[in-house]
PDB file of C-alpha atoms in Angstrom:
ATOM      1  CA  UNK A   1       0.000   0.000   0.000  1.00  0.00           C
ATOM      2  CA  UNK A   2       1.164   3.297  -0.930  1.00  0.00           C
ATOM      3  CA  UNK A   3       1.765   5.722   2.124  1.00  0.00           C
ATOM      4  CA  UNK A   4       1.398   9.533   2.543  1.00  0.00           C
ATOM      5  CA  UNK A   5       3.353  12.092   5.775  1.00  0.00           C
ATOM      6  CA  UNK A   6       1.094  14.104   7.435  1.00  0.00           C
ATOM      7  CA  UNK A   7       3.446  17.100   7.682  1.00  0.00           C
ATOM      8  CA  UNK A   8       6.773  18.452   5.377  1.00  0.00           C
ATOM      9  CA  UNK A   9       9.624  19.239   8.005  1.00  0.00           C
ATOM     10  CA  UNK A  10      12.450  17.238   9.568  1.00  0.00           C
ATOM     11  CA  UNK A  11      10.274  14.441  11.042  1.00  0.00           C
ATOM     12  CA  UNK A  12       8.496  14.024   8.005  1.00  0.00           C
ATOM     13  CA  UNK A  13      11.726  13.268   5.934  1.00  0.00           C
ATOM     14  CA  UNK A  14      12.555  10.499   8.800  1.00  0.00           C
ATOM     15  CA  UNK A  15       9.366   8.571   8.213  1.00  0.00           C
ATOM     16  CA  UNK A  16      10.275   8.964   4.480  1.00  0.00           C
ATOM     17  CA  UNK A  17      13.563   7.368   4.136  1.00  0.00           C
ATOM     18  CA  UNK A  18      12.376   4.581   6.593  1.00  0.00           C
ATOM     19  CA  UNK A  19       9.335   3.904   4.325  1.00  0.00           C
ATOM     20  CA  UNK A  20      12.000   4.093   1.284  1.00  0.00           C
ATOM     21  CA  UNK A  21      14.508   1.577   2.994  1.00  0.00           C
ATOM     22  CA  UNK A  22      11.435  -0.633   3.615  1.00  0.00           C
ATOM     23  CA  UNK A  23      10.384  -0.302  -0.204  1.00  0.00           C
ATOM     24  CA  UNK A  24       6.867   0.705   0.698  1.00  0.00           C
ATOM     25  CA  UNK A  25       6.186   3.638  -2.554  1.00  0.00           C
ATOM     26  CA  UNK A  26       5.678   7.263  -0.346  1.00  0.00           C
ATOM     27  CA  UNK A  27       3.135   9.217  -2.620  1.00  0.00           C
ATOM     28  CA  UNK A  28       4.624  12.511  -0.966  1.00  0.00           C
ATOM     29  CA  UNK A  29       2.753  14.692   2.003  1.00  0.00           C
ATOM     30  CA  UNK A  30       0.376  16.426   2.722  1.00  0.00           C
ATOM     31  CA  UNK A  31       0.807  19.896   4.950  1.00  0.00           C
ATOM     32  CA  UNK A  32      -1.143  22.948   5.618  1.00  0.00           C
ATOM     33  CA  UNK A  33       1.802  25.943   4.223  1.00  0.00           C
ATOM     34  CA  UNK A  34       0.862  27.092   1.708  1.00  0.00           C
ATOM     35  CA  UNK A  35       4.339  27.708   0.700  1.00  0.00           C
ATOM     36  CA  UNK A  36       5.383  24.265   1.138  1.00  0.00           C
ATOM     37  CA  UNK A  37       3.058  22.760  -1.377  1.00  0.00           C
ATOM     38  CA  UNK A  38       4.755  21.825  -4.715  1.00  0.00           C
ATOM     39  CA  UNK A  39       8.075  21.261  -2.993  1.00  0.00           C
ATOM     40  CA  UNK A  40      10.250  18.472  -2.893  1.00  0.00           C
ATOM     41  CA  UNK A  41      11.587  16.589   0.339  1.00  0.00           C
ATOM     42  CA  UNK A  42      13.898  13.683  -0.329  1.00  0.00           C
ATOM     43  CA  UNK A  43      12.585  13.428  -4.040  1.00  0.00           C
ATOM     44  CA  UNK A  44       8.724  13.235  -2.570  1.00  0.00           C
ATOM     45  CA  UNK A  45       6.079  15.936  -3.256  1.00  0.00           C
ATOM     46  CA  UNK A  46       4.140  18.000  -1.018  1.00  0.00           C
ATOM     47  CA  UNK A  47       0.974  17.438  -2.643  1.00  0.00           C
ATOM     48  CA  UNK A  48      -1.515  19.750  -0.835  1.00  0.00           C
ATOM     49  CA  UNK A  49      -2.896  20.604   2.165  1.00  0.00           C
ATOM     50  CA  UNK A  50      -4.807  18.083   4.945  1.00  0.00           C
ATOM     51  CA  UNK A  51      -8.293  19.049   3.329  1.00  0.00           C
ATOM     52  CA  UNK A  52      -7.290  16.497   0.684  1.00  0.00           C
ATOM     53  CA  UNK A  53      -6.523  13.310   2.206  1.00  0.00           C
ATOM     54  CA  UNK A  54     -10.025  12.203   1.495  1.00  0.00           C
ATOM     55  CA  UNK A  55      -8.772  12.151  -2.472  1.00  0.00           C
ATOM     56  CA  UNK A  56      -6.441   9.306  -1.615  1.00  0.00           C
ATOM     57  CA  UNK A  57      -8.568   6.497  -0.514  1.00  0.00           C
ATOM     58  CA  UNK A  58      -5.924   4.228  -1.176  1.00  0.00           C
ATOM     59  CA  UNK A  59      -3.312   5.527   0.629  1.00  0.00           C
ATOM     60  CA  UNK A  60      -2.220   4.806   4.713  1.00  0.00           C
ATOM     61  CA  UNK A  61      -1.246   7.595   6.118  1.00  0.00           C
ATOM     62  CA  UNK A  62       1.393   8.516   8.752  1.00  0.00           C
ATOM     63  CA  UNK A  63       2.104  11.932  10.978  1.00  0.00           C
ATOM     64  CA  UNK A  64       5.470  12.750  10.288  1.00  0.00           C
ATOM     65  CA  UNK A  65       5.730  15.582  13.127  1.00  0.00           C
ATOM     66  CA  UNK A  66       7.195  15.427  16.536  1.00  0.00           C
ATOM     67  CA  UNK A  67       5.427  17.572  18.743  1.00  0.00           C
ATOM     68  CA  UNK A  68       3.153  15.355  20.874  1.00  0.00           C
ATOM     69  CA  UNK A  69       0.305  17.726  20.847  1.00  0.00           C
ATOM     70  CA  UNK A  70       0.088  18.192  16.900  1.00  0.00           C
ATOM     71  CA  UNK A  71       0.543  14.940  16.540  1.00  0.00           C
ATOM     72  CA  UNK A  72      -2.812  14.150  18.473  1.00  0.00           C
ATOM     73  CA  UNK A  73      -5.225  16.724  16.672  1.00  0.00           C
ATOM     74  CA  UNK A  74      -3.949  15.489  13.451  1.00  0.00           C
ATOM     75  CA  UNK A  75      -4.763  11.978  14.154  1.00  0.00           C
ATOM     76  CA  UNK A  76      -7.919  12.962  15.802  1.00  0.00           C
ATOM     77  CA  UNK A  77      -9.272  14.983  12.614  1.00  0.00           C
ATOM     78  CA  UNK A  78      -7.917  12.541  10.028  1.00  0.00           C
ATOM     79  CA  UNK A  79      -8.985   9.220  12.208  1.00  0.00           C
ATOM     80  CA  UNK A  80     -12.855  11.086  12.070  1.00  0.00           C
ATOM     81  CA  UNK A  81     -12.573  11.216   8.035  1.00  0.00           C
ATOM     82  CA  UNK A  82     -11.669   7.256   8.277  1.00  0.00           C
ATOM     83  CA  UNK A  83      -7.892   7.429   7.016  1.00  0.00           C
ATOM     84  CA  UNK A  84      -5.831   4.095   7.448  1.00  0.00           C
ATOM     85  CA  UNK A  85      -2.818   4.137   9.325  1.00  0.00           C
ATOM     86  CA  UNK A  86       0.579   3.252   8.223  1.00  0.00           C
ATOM     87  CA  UNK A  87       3.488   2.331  10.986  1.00  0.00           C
ATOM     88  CA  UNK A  88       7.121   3.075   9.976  1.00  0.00           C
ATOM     89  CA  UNK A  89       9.634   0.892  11.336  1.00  0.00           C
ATOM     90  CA  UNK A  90      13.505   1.366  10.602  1.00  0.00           C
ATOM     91  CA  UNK A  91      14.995  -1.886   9.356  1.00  0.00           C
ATOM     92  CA  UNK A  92      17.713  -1.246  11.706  1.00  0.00           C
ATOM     93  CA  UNK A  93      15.560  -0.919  14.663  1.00  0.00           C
ATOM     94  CA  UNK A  94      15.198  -4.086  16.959  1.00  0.00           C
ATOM     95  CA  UNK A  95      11.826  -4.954  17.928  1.00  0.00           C
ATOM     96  CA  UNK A  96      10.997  -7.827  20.019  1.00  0.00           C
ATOM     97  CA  UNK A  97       8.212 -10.276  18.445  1.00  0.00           C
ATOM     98  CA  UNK A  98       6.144 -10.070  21.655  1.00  0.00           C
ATOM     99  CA  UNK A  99       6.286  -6.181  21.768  1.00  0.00           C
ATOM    100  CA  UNK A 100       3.125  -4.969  20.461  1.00  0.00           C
ATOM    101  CA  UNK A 101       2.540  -1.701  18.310  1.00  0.00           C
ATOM    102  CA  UNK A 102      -0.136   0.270  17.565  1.00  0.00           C
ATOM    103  CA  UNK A 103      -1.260   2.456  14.941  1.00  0.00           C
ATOM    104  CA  UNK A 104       0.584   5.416  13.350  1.00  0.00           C
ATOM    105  CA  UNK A 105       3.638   4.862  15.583  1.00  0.00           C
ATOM    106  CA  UNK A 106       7.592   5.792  14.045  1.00  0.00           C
ATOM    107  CA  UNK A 107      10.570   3.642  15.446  1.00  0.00           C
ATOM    108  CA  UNK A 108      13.269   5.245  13.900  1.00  0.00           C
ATOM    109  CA  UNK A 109      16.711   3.753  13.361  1.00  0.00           C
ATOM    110  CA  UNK A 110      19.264   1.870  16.113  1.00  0.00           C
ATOM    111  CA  UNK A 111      15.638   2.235  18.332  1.00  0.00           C
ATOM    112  CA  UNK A 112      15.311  -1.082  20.368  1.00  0.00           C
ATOM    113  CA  UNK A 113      12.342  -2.149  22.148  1.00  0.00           C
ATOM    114  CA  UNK A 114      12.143  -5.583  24.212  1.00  0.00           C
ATOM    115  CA  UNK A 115       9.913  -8.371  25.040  1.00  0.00           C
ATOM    116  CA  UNK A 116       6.086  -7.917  25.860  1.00  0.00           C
ATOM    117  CA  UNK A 117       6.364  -4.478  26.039  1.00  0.00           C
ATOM    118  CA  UNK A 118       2.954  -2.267  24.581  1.00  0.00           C
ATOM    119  CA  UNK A 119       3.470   1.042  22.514  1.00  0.00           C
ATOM    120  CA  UNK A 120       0.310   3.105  22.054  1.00  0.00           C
ATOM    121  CA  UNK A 121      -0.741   4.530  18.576  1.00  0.00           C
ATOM    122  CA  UNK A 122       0.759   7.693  17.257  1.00  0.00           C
ATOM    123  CA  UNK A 123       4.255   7.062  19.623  1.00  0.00           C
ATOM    124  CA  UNK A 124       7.583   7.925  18.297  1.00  0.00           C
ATOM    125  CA  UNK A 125      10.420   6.037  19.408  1.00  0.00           C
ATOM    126  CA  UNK A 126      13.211   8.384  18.154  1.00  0.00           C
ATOM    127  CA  UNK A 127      16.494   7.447  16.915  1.00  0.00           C
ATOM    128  CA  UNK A 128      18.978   5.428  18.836  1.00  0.00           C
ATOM    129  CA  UNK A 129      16.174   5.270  21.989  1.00  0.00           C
ATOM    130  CA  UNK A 130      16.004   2.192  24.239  1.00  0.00           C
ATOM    131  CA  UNK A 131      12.907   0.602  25.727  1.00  0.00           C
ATOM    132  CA  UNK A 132      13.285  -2.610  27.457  1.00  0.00           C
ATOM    133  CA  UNK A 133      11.113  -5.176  28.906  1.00  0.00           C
ATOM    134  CA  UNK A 134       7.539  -5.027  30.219  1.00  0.00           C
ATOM    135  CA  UNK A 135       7.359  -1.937  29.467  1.00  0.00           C
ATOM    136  CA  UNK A 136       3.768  -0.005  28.616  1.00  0.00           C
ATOM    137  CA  UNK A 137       3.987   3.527  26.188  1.00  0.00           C
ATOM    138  CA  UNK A 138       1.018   5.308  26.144  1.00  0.00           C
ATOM    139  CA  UNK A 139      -0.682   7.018  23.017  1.00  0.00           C
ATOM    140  CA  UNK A 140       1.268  10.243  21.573  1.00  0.00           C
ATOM    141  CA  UNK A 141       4.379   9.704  23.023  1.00  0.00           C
ATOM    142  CA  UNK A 142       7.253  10.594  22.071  1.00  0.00           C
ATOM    143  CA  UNK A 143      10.673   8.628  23.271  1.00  0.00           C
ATOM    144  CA  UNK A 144      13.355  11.207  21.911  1.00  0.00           C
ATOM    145  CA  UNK A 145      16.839  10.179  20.557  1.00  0.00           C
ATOM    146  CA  UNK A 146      18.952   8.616  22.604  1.00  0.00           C
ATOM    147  CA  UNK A 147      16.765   8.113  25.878  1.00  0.00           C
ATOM    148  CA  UNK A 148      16.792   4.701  27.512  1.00  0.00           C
ATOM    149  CA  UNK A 149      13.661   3.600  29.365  1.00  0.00           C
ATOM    150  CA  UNK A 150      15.039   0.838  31.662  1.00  0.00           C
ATOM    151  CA  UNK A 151      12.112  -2.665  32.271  1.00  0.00           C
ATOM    152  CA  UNK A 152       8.946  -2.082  33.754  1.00  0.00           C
ATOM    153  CA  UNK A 153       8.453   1.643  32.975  1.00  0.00           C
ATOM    154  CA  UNK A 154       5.090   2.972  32.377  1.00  0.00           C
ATOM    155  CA  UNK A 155       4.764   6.270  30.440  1.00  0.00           C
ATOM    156  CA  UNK A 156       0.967   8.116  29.932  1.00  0.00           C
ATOM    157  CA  UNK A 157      -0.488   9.632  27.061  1.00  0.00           C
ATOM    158  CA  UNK A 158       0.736  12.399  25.588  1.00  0.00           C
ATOM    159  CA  UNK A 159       4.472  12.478  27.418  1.00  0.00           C
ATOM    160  CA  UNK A 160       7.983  13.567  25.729  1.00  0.00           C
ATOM    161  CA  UNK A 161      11.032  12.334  27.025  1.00  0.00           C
ATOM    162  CA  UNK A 162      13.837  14.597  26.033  1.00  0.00           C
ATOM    163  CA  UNK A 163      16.977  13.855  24.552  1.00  0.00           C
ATOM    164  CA  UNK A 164      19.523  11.431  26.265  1.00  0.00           C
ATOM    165  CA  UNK A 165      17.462  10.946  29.268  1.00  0.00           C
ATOM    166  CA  UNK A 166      17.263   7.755  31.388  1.00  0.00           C
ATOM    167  CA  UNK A 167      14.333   6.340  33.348  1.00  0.00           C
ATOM    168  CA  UNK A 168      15.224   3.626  35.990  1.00  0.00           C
ATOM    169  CA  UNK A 169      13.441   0.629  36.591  1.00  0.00           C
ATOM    170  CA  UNK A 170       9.594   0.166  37.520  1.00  0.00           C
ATOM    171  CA  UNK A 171       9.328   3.998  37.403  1.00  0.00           C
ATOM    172  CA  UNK A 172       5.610   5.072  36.289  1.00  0.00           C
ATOM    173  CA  UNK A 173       5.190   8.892  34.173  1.00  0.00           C
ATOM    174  CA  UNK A 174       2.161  10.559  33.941  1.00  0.00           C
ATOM    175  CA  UNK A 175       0.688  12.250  31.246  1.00  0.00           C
ATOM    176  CA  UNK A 176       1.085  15.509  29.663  1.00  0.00           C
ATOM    177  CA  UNK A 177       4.627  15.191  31.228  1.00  0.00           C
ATOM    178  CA  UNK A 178       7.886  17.008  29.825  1.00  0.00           C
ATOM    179  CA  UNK A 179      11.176  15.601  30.880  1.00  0.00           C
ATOM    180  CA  UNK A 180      14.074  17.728  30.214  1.00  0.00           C
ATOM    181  CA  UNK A 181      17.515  16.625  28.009  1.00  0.00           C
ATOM    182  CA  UNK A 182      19.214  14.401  30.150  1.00  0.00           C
ATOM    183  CA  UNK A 183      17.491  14.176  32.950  1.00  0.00           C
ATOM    184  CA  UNK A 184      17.458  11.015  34.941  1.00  0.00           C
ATOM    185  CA  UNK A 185      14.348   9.719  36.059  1.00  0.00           C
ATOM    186  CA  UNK A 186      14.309   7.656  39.731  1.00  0.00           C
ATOM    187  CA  UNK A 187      10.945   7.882  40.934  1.00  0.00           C
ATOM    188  CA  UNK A 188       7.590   8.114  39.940  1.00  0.00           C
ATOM    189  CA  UNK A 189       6.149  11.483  38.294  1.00  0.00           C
ATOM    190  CA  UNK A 190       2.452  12.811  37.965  1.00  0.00           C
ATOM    191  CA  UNK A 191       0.585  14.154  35.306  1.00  0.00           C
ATOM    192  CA  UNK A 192       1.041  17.116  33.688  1.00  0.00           C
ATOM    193  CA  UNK A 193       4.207  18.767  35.039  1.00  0.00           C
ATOM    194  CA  UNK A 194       8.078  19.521  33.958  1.00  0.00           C
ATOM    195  CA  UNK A 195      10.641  17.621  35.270  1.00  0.00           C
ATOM    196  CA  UNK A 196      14.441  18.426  34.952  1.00  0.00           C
ATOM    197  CA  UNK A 197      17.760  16.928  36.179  1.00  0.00           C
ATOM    198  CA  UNK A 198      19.697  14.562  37.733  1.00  0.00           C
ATOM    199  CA  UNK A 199      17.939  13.141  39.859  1.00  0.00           C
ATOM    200  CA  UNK A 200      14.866  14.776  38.162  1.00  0.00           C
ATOM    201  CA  UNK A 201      12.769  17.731  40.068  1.00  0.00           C
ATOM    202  CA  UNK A 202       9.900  19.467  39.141  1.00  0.00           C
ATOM    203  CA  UNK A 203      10.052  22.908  37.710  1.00  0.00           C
ATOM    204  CA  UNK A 204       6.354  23.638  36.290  1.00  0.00           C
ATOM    205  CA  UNK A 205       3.425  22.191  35.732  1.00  0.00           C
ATOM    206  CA  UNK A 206       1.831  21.980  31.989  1.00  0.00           C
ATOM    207  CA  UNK A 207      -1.969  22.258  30.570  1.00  0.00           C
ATOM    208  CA  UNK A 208      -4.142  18.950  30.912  1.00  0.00           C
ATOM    209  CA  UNK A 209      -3.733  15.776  28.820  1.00  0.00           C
ATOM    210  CA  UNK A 210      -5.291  15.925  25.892  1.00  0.00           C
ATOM    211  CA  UNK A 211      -4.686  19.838  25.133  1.00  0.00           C
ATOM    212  CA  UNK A 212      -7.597  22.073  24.235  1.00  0.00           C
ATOM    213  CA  UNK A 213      -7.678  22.303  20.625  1.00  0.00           C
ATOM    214  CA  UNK A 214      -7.585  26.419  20.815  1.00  0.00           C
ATOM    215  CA  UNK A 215      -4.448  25.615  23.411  1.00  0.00           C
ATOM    216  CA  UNK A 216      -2.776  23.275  20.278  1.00  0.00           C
ATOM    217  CA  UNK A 217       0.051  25.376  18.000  1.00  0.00           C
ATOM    218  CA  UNK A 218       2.053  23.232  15.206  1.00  0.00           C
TER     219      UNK A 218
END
């Protein structure tokens, strides 16, 4: 099946070249700039904007954008027009047969996720990141590069792990949560707040999980 990227920017081209080292044909994307339309990204089009998804009945679709809140009122709009999803998986990740994956979800390359752990639709598991064993990701998140979620860890909807950080055994995140660059994660965190450093402390706390659409800025 043919695939189209929700979105034309950095992300985007990741979920590209892993659909073009798969061999799965990328159609191009779809995004709402105006100026972006008719460009080229890694030799794929931007064909138009969202409104015109419905003309490619054919086609699975993926969200090729990073922020977690985006992420979830595309898939929310596109879902309610009946889109399929497509799942891009790099063929240099390592994915354990008894993980299981949902819809829409990116695990880019040298990502590594071990047995009978559960990823949630829409999640990105970003380059080079580590999940391991028994592990449970919620829907929307995103696991940036080079973070390493040790077994057990439970992570809620909606949550974005920042660069290089680590989260120790058992440990449970809620959702809406931010975790700064490498911050290292000991004990357990609520919902919706900002957590920084080694170990990590809270600094703020963030809007509800799901955002507001009128809160919700690409």
């Amino acid at each position: 099946m043919s695939v189209i990227i929700i979105g034309a920017g950095g992300h985007a081209k990741v979920a590209a070249d892993i659909f073009r080292l798969v061999g799965s044909p990328v159609l191009g994307y779809l995004d709402d700039d105006p100026a972006k339309i008719g460009i080229n990204l890694l030799g794929y089009p931007v064909l138009g904007a969202l409104q015109t998804a419905s003309a490619y009945p054919d086609a699975a679709f993926i969200i090729g954008i990073g922020a977690n809140q985006t992420r979830y009122m595309l898939a929310q709009r596109l879902t309610a027009s009946g889109v399929l999803w497509a799942s891009a998986v790099h063929p240099r990740a390592v994915i354990a047969e008894s993980v299981t994956v949902g819809a829409g979800v990116l695990i880019a390359a040298q990502g590594a996720v071990n047995p009978d752990t559960t990823i949630g639709d829409h999640v990105i598991i970003n380059t080079g990141a580590t999940v391991d064993h028994d592990c449970s990701i919620g829907d929307y998140v995103h696991v940036a590069p080079g973070t390493h979620l040790a077994g057990g860890v439970k992570v809620g909807a909606g949550t974005l792990i920042g660069v290089g950080s680590v989260i120790t055994p058992y440990v449970t995140i809620g959702s809406g949560v931010v975790i700064g660059a490498g911050s290292v994660i000991t004990k357990d965190i609520p919902d919706h707040v900002t957590v920084v450093g080694v170990p990590g402390r809270t600094i703020s706390t963030n809007q509800a999980w799901p955002p507001a659409p009128a809160t919700i800025s690409r």
